[in-house]
Every structure is written in C-alpha cells, then in structure tokens.
C-alpha cells in the first residue's frame, strides 16, 4: 500500500510519477491519495509555486495508462475550502515573513478556487489492475470521477460499517 498526501500536485512529471507508482505496486495493491483535480478545460501548471494539477481527463488518462483503477473517489472540497478560508489573510499575516505571507495567500486562493468549483480536493482509493485494457480502465475511471462521493455520505457509510 502507498499513501500520498498532496504529492501529485507538486510533481511536473506525472508520467514518471504514475509509472513509478505502478511499477512499485503488486497486482491489486492500493494507493491512497489526497490531491487536487482541475474542473476547468486546462490543467494548472505554475512552476513559480511548484503546482501542477491535471484535469479530470488528465487523471483518467494517467491512471489508465499505468494500469491503475479508481476504486473510490471522495470529494472533500467543501470541507477543505472551509478549513483554508481566511478573507483577512493579508491583515492576519502582515507582520510575518514574506514566505509565510505567500504561503497563506496560496491557501486562501485555494479556498476560493474550491468554493467556486474550479478545482476539487479528493480522496482517491486506487488499485493496480493489469487485466483491464486501457480503454476499459478509462471508461471505469471516468464513471468513478463523474460519481464522486461527497464526504458527508462517505462518512455516514464508513460509520455504518463500524
């Protein structure tokens, strides 16, 4: 099992990242990831702040190319946006070092992007499946991406299993 928390969004070489993940996983092995998805037409790539976020289709294609299947996608965008929300961040950080001010501003901007639906923040359960063709994986992964489970529903389901 692999765990990745906001790793993918900082790595420009997505092909290399997903190839490494796939080659390190045994068949049926799982990856638990928490990361961003762009819901707009194009990916976000900003080397000045080391941010590289794929679109929904970009995620679908990357996973399929590397024999990875989405078992579950839980959307926690609203909850993460709420935790990052700070409309007074400039005033609250004015006496802090510039690097801290920039970091807090990026968090505040992420909150706005999440609230407006420009990006999503999701928990992914991914497994390796070499038996399915890339086309089958793309189809399955597209369905999973379009049927993301909202966090409150996922939480209810999890508590019912306890």
GROMACS .gro file of C-alpha atoms in nm:
model
  162
    1UNK     CA    1   0.000   0.000   0.000
    2UNK     CA    2   0.113   0.353  -0.080
    3UNK     CA    3  -0.010   0.677   0.071
    4UNK     CA    4   0.027   1.016  -0.097
    5UNK     CA    5  -0.095   1.344   0.050
    6UNK     CA    6  -0.075   1.633  -0.197
    7UNK     CA    7   0.219   1.476  -0.377
    8UNK     CA    8   0.096   1.467  -0.734
    9UNK     CA    9   0.013   1.838  -0.742
   10UNK     CA   10   0.381   1.926  -0.685
   11UNK     CA   11   0.536   1.691  -0.943
   12UNK     CA   12   0.553   1.815  -1.304
   13UNK     CA   13   0.646   1.472  -1.447
   14UNK     CA   14   0.314   1.296  -1.398
   15UNK     CA   15   0.410   1.014  -1.637
   16UNK     CA   16   0.717   0.937  -1.428
   17UNK     CA   17   0.525   0.959  -1.101
   18UNK     CA   18   0.248   0.723  -1.210
   19UNK     CA   19   0.493   0.485  -1.379
   20UNK     CA   20   0.689   0.462  -1.054
   21UNK     CA   21   0.370   0.405  -0.854
   22UNK     CA   22   0.251   0.133  -1.090
   23UNK     CA   23   0.585  -0.046  -1.106
   24UNK     CA   24   0.616  -0.047  -0.725
   25UNK     CA   25   0.265  -0.191  -0.673
   26UNK     CA   26   0.180  -0.559  -0.684
   27UNK     CA   27  -0.130  -0.657  -0.877
   28UNK     CA   28  -0.426  -0.550  -0.663
   29UNK     CA   29  -0.201  -0.328  -0.449
   30UNK     CA   30  -0.353   0.001  -0.341
   31UNK     CA   31  -0.267   0.369  -0.333
   32UNK     CA   32  -0.449   0.610  -0.105
   33UNK     CA   33  -0.413   0.966  -0.231
   34UNK     CA   34  -0.541   1.307  -0.133
   35UNK     CA   35  -0.495   1.557  -0.412
   36UNK     CA   36  -0.645   1.818  -0.641
   37UNK     CA   37  -0.836   1.794  -0.970
   38UNK     CA   38  -0.889   2.081  -1.215
   39UNK     CA   39  -1.253   2.106  -1.320
   40UNK     CA   40  -1.184   2.356  -1.598
   41UNK     CA   41  -1.068   2.299  -1.958
   42UNK     CA   42  -0.695   2.301  -1.893
   43UNK     CA   43  -0.454   2.174  -1.635
   44UNK     CA   44  -0.289   2.413  -1.391
   45UNK     CA   45   0.089   2.437  -1.427
   46UNK     CA   46   0.268   2.708  -1.234
   47UNK     CA   47   0.640   2.638  -1.185
   48UNK     CA   48   0.679   2.956  -0.977
   49UNK     CA   49   0.488   2.787  -0.693
   50UNK     CA   50   0.552   2.424  -0.794
   51UNK     CA   51   0.187   2.345  -0.871
   52UNK     CA   52   0.089   2.101  -1.150
   53UNK     CA   53  -0.273   1.986  -1.130
   54UNK     CA   54  -0.430   1.767  -1.401
   55UNK     CA   55  -0.784   1.797  -1.531
   56UNK     CA   56  -1.040   1.523  -1.474
   57UNK     CA   57  -0.949   1.378  -1.815
   58UNK     CA   58  -0.581   1.406  -1.731
   59UNK     CA   59  -0.632   1.197  -1.418
   60UNK     CA   60  -0.840   0.941  -1.610
   61UNK     CA   61  -0.574   0.904  -1.880
   62UNK     CA   62  -0.277   0.890  -1.642
   63UNK     CA   63  -0.435   0.622  -1.428
   64UNK     CA   64  -0.542   0.410  -1.727
   65UNK     CA   65  -0.202   0.434  -1.898
   66UNK     CA   66  -0.040   0.290  -1.587
   67UNK     CA   67  -0.294   0.012  -1.517
   68UNK     CA   68  -0.447   0.195  -1.223
   69UNK     CA   69  -0.817   0.183  -1.143
   70UNK     CA   70  -1.017   0.423  -0.929
   71UNK     CA   71  -1.194   0.216  -0.666
   72UNK     CA   72  -1.338   0.519  -0.488
   73UNK     CA   73  -1.330   0.899  -0.515
   74UNK     CA   74  -1.446   1.100  -0.214
   75UNK     CA   75  -1.488   1.474  -0.266
   76UNK     CA   76  -1.383   1.677   0.039
   77UNK     CA   77  -1.366   2.010  -0.146
   78UNK     CA   78  -1.620   2.192   0.072
   79UNK     CA   79  -1.457   2.080   0.394
   80UNK     CA   80  -1.105   2.169   0.278
   81UNK     CA   81  -1.223   2.505   0.141
   82UNK     CA   82  -1.378   2.582   0.477
   83UNK     CA   83  -1.057   2.495   0.662
   84UNK     CA   84  -0.850   2.722   0.435
   85UNK     CA   85  -1.095   3.014   0.428
   86UNK     CA   86  -0.942   3.339   0.554
   87UNK     CA   87  -1.068   3.654   0.379
   88UNK     CA   88  -0.846   3.863   0.608
   89UNK     CA   89  -0.526   3.667   0.541
   90UNK     CA   90  -0.331   3.977   0.430
   91UNK     CA   91  -0.408   4.162   0.753
   92UNK     CA   92  -0.358   3.849   0.966
   93UNK     CA   93  -0.012   3.780   0.821
   94UNK     CA   94   0.124   4.132   0.758
   95UNK     CA   95   0.389   4.102   1.031
   96UNK     CA   96   0.508   3.757   0.925
   97UNK     CA   97   0.795   3.678   0.686
   98UNK     CA   98   0.713   3.715   0.316
   99UNK     CA   99   0.743   3.342   0.252
  100UNK     CA  100   0.476   3.276   0.516
  101UNK     CA  101   0.253   3.551   0.374
  102UNK     CA  102   0.284   3.397   0.026
  103UNK     CA  103   0.203   3.051   0.158
  104UNK     CA  104  -0.106   3.170   0.346
  105UNK     CA  105  -0.219   3.367   0.038
  106UNK     CA  106  -0.190   3.047  -0.170
  107UNK     CA  107  -0.406   2.862   0.085
  108UNK     CA  108  -0.665   3.142   0.076
  109UNK     CA  109  -0.665   3.135  -0.306
  110UNK     CA  110  -0.710   2.756  -0.297
  111UNK     CA  111  -1.013   2.806  -0.075
  112UNK     CA  112  -1.168   3.043  -0.331
  113UNK     CA  113  -1.092   2.802  -0.618
  114UNK     CA  114  -1.250   2.513  -0.425
  115UNK     CA  115  -1.558   2.719  -0.332
  116UNK     CA  116  -1.610   2.824  -0.694
  117UNK     CA  117  -1.564   2.464  -0.818
  118UNK     CA  118  -1.263   2.549  -1.034
  119UNK     CA  119  -1.071   2.274  -0.857
  120UNK     CA  120  -1.171   1.982  -0.635
  121UNK     CA  121  -0.990   1.815  -0.348
  122UNK     CA  122  -1.047   1.442  -0.337
  123UNK     CA  123  -0.951   1.129  -0.153
  124UNK     CA  124  -0.868   0.854  -0.403
  125UNK     CA  125  -0.856   0.481  -0.347
  126UNK     CA  126  -0.661   0.342  -0.643
  127UNK     CA  127  -0.556  -0.014  -0.718
  128UNK     CA  128  -0.339  -0.178  -0.979
  129UNK     CA  129  -0.526  -0.386  -1.237
  130UNK     CA  130  -0.328  -0.511  -1.537
  131UNK     CA  131  -0.612  -0.736  -1.656
  132UNK     CA  132  -0.823  -0.449  -1.787
  133UNK     CA  133  -0.735  -0.273  -2.110
  134UNK     CA  134  -0.656   0.099  -2.105
  135UNK     CA  135  -0.992   0.163  -2.273
  136UNK     CA  136  -1.176  -0.035  -2.002
  137UNK     CA  137  -0.981   0.147  -1.733
  138UNK     CA  138  -1.061   0.485  -1.889
  139UNK     CA  139  -1.430   0.401  -1.900
  140UNK     CA  140  -1.436   0.278  -1.540
  141UNK     CA  141  -1.227   0.568  -1.410
  142UNK     CA  142  -1.445   0.822  -1.594
  143UNK     CA  143  -1.754   0.678  -1.423
  144UNK     CA  144  -1.585   0.699  -1.085
  145UNK     CA  145  -1.477   1.059  -1.148
  146UNK     CA  146  -1.829   1.160  -1.251
  147UNK     CA  147  -1.982   0.986  -0.947
  148UNK     CA  148  -1.763   1.124  -0.670
  149UNK     CA  149  -1.895   1.054  -0.323
  150UNK     CA  150  -1.949   1.367  -0.113
  151UNK     CA  151  -1.760   1.348   0.216
  152UNK     CA  152  -2.071   1.350   0.443
  153UNK     CA  153  -2.208   1.048   0.256
  154UNK     CA  154  -1.874   0.864   0.270
  155UNK     CA  155  -1.850   0.936   0.642
  156UNK     CA  156  -2.203   0.802   0.703
  157UNK     CA  157  -2.121   0.487   0.504
  158UNK     CA  158  -1.799   0.435   0.696
  159UNK     CA  159  -1.972   0.478   1.036
  160UNK     CA  160  -2.241   0.226   0.937
  161UNK     CA  161  -1.968  -0.033   0.873
  162UNK     CA  162  -1.825   0.001   1.223
   0.00000   0.00000   0.00000
